[in-house]
XYZ file of C-alpha atoms in Angstrom:
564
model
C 16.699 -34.466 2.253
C 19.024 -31.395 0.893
C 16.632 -28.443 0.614
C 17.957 -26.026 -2.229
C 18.399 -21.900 -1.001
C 15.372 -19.764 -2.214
C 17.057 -17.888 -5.032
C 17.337 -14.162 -5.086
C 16.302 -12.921 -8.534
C 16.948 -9.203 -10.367
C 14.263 -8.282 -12.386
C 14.459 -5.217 -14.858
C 11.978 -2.179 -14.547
C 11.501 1.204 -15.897
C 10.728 4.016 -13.439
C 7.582 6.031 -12.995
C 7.962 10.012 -12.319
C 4.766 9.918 -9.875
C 6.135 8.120 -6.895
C 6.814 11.168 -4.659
C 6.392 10.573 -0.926
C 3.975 13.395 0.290
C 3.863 14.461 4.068
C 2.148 11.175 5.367
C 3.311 8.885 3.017
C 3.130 8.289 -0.561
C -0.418 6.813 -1.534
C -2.292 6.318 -5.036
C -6.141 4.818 -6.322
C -5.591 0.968 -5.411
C -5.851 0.284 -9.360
C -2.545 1.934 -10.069
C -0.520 -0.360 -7.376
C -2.453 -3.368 -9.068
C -1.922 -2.435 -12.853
C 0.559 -0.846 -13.934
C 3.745 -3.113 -14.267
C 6.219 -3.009 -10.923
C 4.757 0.038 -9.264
C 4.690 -1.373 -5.865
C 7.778 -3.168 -6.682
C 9.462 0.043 -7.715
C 8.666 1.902 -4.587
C 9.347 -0.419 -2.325
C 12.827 -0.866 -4.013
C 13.139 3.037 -3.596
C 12.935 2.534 -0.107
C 15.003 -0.191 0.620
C 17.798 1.145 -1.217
C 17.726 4.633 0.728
C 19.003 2.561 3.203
C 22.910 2.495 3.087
C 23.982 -0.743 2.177
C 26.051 -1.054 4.907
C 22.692 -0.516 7.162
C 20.874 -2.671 5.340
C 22.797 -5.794 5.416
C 21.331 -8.185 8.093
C 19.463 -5.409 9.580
C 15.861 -5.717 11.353
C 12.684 -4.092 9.803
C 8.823 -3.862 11.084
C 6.196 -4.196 8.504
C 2.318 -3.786 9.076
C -0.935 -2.793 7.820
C -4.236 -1.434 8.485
C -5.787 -4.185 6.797
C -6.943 -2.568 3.574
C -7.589 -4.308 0.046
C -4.379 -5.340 -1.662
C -2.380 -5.165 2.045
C -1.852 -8.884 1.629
C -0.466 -8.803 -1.772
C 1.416 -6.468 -1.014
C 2.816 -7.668 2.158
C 4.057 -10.428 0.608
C 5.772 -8.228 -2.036
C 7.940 -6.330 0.644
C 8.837 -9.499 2.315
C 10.535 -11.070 -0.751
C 11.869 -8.019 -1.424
C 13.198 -7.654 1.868
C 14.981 -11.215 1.871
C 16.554 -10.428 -1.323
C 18.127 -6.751 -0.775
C 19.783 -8.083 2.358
C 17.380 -7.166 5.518
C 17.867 -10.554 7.725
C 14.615 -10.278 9.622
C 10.867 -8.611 9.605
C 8.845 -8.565 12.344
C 5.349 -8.218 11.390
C 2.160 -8.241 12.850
C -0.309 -11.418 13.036
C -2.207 -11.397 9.661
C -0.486 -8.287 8.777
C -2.050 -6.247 11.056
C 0.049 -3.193 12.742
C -1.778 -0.233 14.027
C 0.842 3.126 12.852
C 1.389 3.507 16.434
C 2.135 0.282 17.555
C 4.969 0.152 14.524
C 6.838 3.129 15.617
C 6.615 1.070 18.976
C 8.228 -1.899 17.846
C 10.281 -0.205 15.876
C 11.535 2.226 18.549
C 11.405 -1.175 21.332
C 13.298 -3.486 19.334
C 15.877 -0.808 17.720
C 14.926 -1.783 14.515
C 16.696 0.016 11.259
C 12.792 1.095 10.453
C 9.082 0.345 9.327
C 7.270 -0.276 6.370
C 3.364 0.523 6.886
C 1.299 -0.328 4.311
C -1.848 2.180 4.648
C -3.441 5.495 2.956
C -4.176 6.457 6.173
C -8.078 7.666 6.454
C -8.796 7.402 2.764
C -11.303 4.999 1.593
C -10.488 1.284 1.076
C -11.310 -1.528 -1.630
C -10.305 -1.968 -5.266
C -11.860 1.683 -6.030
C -10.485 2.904 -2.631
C -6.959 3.951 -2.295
C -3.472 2.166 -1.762
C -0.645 3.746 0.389
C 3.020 3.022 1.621
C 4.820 4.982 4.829
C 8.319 4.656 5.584
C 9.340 5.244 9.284
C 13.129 5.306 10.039
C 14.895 4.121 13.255
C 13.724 6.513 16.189
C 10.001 5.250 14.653
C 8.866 8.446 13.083
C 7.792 9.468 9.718
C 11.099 9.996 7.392
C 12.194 13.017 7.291
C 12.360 15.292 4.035
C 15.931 14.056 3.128
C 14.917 10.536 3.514
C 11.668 11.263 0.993
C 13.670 13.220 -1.258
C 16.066 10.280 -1.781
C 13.316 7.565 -2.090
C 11.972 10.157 -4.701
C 15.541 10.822 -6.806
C 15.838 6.926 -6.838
C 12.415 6.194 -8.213
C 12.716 7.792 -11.225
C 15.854 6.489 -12.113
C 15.264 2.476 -10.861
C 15.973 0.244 -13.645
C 15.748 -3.019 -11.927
C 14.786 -4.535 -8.203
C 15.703 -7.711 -6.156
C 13.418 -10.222 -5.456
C 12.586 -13.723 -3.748
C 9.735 -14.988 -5.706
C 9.517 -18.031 -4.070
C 9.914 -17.338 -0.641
C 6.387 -17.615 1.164
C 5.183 -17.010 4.599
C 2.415 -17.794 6.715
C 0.929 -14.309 8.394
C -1.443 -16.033 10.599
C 0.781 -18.118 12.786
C 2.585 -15.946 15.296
C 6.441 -17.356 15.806
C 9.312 -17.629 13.846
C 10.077 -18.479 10.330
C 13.054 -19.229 9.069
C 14.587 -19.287 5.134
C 17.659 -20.388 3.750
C 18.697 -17.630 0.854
C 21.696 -17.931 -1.827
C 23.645 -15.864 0.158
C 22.229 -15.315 3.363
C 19.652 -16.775 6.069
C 16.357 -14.416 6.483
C 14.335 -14.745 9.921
C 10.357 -13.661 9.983
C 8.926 -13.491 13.093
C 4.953 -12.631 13.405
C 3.887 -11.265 16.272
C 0.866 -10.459 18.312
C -0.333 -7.447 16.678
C -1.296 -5.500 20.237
C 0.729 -7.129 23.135
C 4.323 -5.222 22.761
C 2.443 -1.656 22.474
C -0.002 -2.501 25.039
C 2.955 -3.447 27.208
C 3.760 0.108 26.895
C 0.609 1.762 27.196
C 0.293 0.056 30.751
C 4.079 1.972 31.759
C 2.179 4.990 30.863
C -1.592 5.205 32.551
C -3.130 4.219 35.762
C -5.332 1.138 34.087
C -6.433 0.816 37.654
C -7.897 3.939 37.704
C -9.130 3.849 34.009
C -10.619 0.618 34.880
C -12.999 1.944 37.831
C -14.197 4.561 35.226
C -15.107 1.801 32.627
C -16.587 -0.648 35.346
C -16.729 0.759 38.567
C -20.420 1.471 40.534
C -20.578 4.861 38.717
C -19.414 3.086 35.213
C -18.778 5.728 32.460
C -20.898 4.131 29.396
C -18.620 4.970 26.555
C -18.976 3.959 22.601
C -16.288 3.365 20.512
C -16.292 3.009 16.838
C -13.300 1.829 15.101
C -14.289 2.395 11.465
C -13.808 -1.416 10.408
C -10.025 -0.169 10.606
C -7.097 -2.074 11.834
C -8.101 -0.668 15.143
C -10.657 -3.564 16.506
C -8.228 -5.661 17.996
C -6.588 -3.179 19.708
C -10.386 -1.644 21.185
C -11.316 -4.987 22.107
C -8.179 -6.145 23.956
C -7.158 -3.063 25.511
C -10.251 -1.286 26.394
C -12.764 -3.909 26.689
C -10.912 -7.077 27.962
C -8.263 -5.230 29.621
C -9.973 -2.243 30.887
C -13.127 -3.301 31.542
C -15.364 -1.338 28.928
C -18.729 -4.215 28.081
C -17.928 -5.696 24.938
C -20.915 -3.592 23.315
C -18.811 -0.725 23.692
C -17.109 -1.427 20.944
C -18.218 -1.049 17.451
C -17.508 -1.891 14.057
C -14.225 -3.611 15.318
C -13.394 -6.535 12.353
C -11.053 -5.293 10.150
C -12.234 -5.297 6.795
C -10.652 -4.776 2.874
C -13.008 -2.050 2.489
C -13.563 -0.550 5.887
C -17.371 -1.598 5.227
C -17.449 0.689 2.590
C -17.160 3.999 4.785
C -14.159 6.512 4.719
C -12.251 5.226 8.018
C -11.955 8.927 8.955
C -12.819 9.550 12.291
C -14.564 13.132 11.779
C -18.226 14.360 12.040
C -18.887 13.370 8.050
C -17.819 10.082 7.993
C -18.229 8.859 11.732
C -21.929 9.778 11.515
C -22.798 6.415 13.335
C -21.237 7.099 16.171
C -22.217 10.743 16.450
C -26.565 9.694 15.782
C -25.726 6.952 18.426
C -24.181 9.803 21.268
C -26.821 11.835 20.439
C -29.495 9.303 22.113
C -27.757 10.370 25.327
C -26.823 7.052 26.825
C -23.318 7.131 26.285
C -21.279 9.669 28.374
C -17.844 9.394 26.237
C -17.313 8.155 22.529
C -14.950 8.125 20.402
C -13.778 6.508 16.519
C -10.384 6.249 14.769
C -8.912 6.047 11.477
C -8.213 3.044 8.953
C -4.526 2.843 10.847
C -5.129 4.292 14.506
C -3.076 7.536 14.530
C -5.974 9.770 14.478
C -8.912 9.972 16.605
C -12.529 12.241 17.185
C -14.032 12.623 21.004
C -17.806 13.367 21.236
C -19.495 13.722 24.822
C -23.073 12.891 25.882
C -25.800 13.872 23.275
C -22.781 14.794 20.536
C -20.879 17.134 22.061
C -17.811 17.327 19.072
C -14.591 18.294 20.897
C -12.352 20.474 18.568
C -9.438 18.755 17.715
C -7.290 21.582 18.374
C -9.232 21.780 22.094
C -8.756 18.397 22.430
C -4.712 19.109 22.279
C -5.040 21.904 24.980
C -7.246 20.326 26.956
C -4.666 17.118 27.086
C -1.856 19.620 27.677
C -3.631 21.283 30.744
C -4.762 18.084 32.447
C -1.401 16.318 31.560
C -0.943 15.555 35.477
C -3.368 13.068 35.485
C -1.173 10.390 33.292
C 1.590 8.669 35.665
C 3.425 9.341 32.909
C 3.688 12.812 33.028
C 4.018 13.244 36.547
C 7.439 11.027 36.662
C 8.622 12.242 33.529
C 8.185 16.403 32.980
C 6.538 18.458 30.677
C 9.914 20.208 28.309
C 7.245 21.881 25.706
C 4.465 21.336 22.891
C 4.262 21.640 19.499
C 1.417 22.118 16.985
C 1.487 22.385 13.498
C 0.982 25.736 12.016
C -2.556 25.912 11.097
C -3.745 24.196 14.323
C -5.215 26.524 16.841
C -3.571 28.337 19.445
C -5.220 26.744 22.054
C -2.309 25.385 23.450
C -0.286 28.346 23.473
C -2.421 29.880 26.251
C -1.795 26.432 28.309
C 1.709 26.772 28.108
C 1.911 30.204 28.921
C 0.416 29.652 31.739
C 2.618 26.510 32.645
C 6.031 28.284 31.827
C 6.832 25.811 29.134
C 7.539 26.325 25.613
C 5.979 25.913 22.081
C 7.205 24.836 19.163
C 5.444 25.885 15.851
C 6.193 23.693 12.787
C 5.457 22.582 9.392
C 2.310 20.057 8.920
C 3.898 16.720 9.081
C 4.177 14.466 12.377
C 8.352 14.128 11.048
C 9.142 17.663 12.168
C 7.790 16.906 16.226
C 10.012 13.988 16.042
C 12.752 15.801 15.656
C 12.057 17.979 18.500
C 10.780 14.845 20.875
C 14.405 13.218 20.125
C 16.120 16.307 21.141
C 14.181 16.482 24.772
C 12.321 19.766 24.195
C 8.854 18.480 23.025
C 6.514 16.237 25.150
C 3.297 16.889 23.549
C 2.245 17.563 19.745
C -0.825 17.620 17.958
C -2.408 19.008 14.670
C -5.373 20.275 13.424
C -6.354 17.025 11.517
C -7.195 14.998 14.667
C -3.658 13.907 15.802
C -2.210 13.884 18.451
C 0.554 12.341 20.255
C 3.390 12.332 22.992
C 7.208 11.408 23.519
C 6.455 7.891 24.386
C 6.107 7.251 20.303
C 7.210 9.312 17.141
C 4.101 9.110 15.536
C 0.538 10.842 16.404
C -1.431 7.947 18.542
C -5.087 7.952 18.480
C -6.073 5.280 20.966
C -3.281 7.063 23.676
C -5.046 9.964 23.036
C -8.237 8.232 23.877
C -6.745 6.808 27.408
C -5.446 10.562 28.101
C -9.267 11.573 28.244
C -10.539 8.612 29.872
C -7.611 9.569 32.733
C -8.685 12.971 33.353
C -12.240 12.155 32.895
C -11.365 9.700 35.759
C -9.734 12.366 37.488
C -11.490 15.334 37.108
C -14.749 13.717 37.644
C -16.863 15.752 34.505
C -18.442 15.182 32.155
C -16.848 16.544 28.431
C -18.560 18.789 27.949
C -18.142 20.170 31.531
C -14.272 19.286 31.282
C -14.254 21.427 28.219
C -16.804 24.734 29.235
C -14.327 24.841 32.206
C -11.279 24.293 30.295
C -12.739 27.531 27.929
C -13.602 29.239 31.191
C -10.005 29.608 32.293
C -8.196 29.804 29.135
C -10.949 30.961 27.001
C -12.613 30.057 23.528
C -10.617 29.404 20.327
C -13.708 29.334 17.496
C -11.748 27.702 14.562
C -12.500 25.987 11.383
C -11.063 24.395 8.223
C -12.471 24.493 4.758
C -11.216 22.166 1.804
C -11.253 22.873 -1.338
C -10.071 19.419 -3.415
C -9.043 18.294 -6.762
C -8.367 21.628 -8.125
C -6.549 21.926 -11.286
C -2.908 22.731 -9.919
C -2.076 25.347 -11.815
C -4.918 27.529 -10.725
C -4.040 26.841 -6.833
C -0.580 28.099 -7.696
C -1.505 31.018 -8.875
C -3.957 31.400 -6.333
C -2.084 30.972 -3.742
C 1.009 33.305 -5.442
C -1.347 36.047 -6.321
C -2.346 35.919 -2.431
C 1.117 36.293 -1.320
C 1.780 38.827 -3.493
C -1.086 41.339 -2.242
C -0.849 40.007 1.316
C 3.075 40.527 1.642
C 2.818 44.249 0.418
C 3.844 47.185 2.952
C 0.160 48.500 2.603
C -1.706 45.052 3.435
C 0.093 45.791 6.914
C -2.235 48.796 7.594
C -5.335 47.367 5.979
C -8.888 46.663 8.010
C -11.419 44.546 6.467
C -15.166 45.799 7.751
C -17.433 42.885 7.521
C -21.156 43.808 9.051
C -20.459 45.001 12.789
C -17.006 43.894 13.006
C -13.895 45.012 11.856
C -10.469 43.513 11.619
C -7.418 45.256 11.593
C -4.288 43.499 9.950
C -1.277 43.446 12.963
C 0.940 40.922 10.400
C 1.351 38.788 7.488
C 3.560 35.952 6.045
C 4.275 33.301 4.154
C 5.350 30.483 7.139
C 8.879 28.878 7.090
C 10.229 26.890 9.872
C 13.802 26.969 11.052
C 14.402 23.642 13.052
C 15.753 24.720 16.337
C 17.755 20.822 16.055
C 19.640 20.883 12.932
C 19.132 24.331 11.541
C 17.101 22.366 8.528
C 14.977 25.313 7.056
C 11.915 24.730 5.112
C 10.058 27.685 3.330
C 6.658 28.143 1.408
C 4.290 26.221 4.578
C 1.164 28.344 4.129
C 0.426 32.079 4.378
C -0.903 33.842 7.738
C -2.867 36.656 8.443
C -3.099 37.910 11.469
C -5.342 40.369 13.279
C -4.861 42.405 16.053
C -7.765 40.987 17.872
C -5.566 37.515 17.725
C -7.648 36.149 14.972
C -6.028 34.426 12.081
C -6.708 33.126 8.107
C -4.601 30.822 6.804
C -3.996 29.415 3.378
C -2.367 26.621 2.901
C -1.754 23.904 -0.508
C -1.946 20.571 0.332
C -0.369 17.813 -2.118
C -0.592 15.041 -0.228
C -3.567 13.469 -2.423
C -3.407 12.634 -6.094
C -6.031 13.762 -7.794
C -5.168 17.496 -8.250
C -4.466 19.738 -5.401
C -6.625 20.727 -2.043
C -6.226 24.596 -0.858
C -7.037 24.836 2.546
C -8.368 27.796 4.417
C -8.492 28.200 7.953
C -10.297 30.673 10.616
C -9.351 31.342 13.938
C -11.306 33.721 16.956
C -10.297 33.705 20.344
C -13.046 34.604 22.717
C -11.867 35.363 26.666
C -15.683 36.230 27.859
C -17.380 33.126 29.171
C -21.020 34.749 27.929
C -19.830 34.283 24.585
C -18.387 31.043 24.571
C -21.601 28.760 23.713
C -21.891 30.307 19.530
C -21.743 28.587 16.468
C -18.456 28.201 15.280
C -19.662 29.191 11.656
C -21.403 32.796 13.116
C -18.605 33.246 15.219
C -15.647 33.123 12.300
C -18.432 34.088 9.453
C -17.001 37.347 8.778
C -13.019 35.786 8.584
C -14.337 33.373 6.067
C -16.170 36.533 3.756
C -12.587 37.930 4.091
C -10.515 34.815 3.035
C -12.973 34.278 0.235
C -12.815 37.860 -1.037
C -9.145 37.820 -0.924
C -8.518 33.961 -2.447
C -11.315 34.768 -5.413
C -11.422 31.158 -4.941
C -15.386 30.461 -5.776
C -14.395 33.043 -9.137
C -10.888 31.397 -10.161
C -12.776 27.668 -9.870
C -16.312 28.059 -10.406
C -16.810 26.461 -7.035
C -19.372 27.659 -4.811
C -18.105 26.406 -1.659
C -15.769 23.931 -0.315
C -15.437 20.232 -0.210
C -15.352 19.582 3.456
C -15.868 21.868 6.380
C -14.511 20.784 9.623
């Protein structure tokens, strides 16, 4: 029997002016994808047609999710769109399921044209949770700004979109599936959702040795939580059955619409779980991860919290103990701005260079693809290496377990030696969300005004017992040492002579208002003075910031959304 093509339909649309990509991805409240009329359908057209046509025709794409409400919906969305603008195959992930990671792996191992990932990263799921969409280009990193600002300039002047509304898949069984279109034939292929990035992970670490840790005679007891994210299947199969780990290591591992009604963000207010079960004291090493596994937390025995910044120098200093590593080099690190400069003291000290950019995981791929960046990490618990273009939460994970392995410490031994040697970077981030963004502006131009004044340059600040003296001040812009790309405006840095910094920085990547973030930095060489509070410790930086900023005063606040 003669089965008639799926037809390729155009449908008509008006464009929306809100559908800017931010630095992680463009994401919005789950209720605007579901009703207003074509959102997803514009975006998603944005994207496709910032491909050149000529790239797009018959080309290969990766598309995956972390599982969240409306990912199905909207999986199906992209593939129909995908048929009908000309992409002649999709590889996606069984049930939809694609950690970020393990996209830009795909991507980067079958040389596909790029990714879509359908997740708002750590924010909160279900239909009052949020909805998100990340584009990754063909090396498998975040696009870049020019990429964004196209997607952006063709939103908002869309006025129709291609579709296949009748072309439907089935995301549970894993082969191919083949359709017959008007003009073309489109392949989907599903595929295990772990195997081709575990494949890699094994090129990379000594599982052998990982495996003695997990299950050996002097078995490490570890905990891992992975926040009901798209990261269970990937705990289970790689760390339990593959590594070793008892299967009650690993918690809160079914994906689900609404990440069980918890943020899926892997820090000490949301992963409380995890850190009231460490604190018993029978786990030595535990960790959690975000709703799509490019960010991770570390706690040791009774809740030690490892910095995310020290987590990033402490991976850099140990980076011998990854196979990896030791074939391969270490060419440099990069950090994002605001993150600590922990590592810059390890790579003094190993003769290598770092690279300080803009927040955004795009700007490290650039230097990774060039061969002078191994290593990169940021502030906001990411962190990440060559083998990918994207920050990698669970590698980050096996890092630790290696040197643990290695090193034969405990963490919080690994890191009161690592702080013994290099010494103690106190830091801390406050957020300040959903302020009216008008009054961050000005904030934040008042600041620069008064900070970037020949005078601020020979001010000190005495706050109780200590006093600061200003060596320099900024506002941050970042000249890619690649392309010569320059991008202005990143945040504005004051630095002390002591080496302590405050930094302000806007962030935009939300959607309900804007979030000014302020950071404090100490560095501490004397090992007597290592064990304070973080908060008593950069105290008098914070009375500084806030008496600068006028923040509390210009937004009736009286103290910040989040401290971390």
């Amino acid at each position: 029997m003669e089965v008639n093509p799926i037809p390729v339909v155009t449908v008509q649309t008006v464009p929306y002016d809100d559908q800017k990509p931010g630095s992680n991805g463009f994401r919005k409240p789950t209720a605007v994808f579901e009703s207003k009329r074509n959102y997803l359908q514009n975006f998603i057209q944005s994207v496709l047609s910032s491909i050149d046509l000529r790239d797009r025709q018959g080309c290969t794409m990766v598309v995956g999710s972390d599982g969240r409400y409306f990912s199905k919906t909207a999986t199906e969305v992209v593939v129909q769109m995908a048929a009908a603008n000309g992409i002649g195959r999709l590889v996606i992930g069984q049930n939809g399921l694609l950690s970020t990671p393990a996209v830009s792996c795909i991507i980067r191992k079958i040389k596909a044209t790029g990714g879509i990932i359908l997740t708002a990263s750590h924010n909160p799921g279900g239909p009052g949770g949020d909805f998100g969409v990340k584009f990754n280009v063909a090396n498998g990193g975040p696009a870049p700004d020019a990429v964004t600002d196209k997607i952006y300039q063709i939103s908002k002047t869309i006025e129709e979109y291609a579709i296949c509304p009748d072309l439907r898949i089935d995301l549970s069984r894993v082969g191919r599936q083949e359709f017959d279109l008007e003009n073309n034939t489109f392949l989907v292929e599903i595929v295990d959702s772990v195997e081709v990035y575990l494949n890699l992970l094994r090129t990379i670490f000594d599982f052998n040795s990982i495996k003695s840790l997990l299950s050996g005679p002097s078995q490490l007891k570890i905990r891992i939580d992975a926040m009901n994210g798209v990261m269970g299947p990937y705990v289970r199969r790689i760390l339990c059955d593959e590594l070793g780990a008892p299967a009650n290591s690993a918690v809160n591992c079914v994906p689900l619409e609404d990440f069980g009604g918890q943020y899926p963000d892997p820090n000490l207010t949301y992963a409380s779980g995890l850190l009231e079960a460490m604190k018993g004291g029978e786990h030595g090493f535990g960790a959690a991860f975000d709703a799509d596994g490019d960010r991770y937390m570390i706690l040791g025995q009774n809740g030690f919290f490892v910095n995310p910044s020290d987590s990033l120098a402490i991976i850099a200093a140990n980076l011998s103990c990854v196979p990896y590593f030791r074939q391969m080099g270490v060419r440099g690190f990069g950090r994002s701005m605001p993150t600590s400069t922990a590592i810059d003291k390890v790579a003094k000290a190993m003769k290598v260079p770092v690279y300080e950019t803009p927040t955004g995981w795009k700007y490290f791929a650039n230097l990774m693809d060039s061969g002078r960046c191994s290593l990169c990490g940021e502030e906001s618990f990411g962190t990440g290496s060559d083998h990918l273009r994207e920050k990698d939460g669970l590698w980050a994970v096996l890092v630790w377990l290696s040197i643990l392995a290695a090193r034969k410490q405990s963490v919080e031994e690994l890191v009161h030696d690592h702080w013994t040697k290099f010494g103690r970077h106190y830091y801390c981030r406050f957020d300040y969300d959903g302020l009216e963004p008008r009054t961050a502006f000005f904030i934040m131009k008042e600041l620069e005004s008064t900070i970037t004044e020949k005078t601020f340059t020979t001010q000190q600040f005495a706050v109780g017992s200590h006093m600061y003296s200003v060596e320099k001040t900024d506002s941050f812009e970042y000249v890619d040492p690649v392309d010569g790309t320059v991008t202005k405006k990143q945040g504005l840095r004051i630095s002390f002579a002591d080496g302590s910094r405050i930094i302000f920085k806007l962030s935009t990547s939300g959607y309900v208002g804007t979030t000014l973030r302020i950071y404090a930095e100490s560095y501490e060489k004397d090992p007597s003075k290592h064990n304070k509070e973080p908060q008593a410790v950069l105290g008098p930086l914070i009375a500084i910031a806030l008496k600068l900023s006028q923040i509390h005063e210009r937004t009736g606040r009286k103290g910040p959304t989040v401290i971390t």
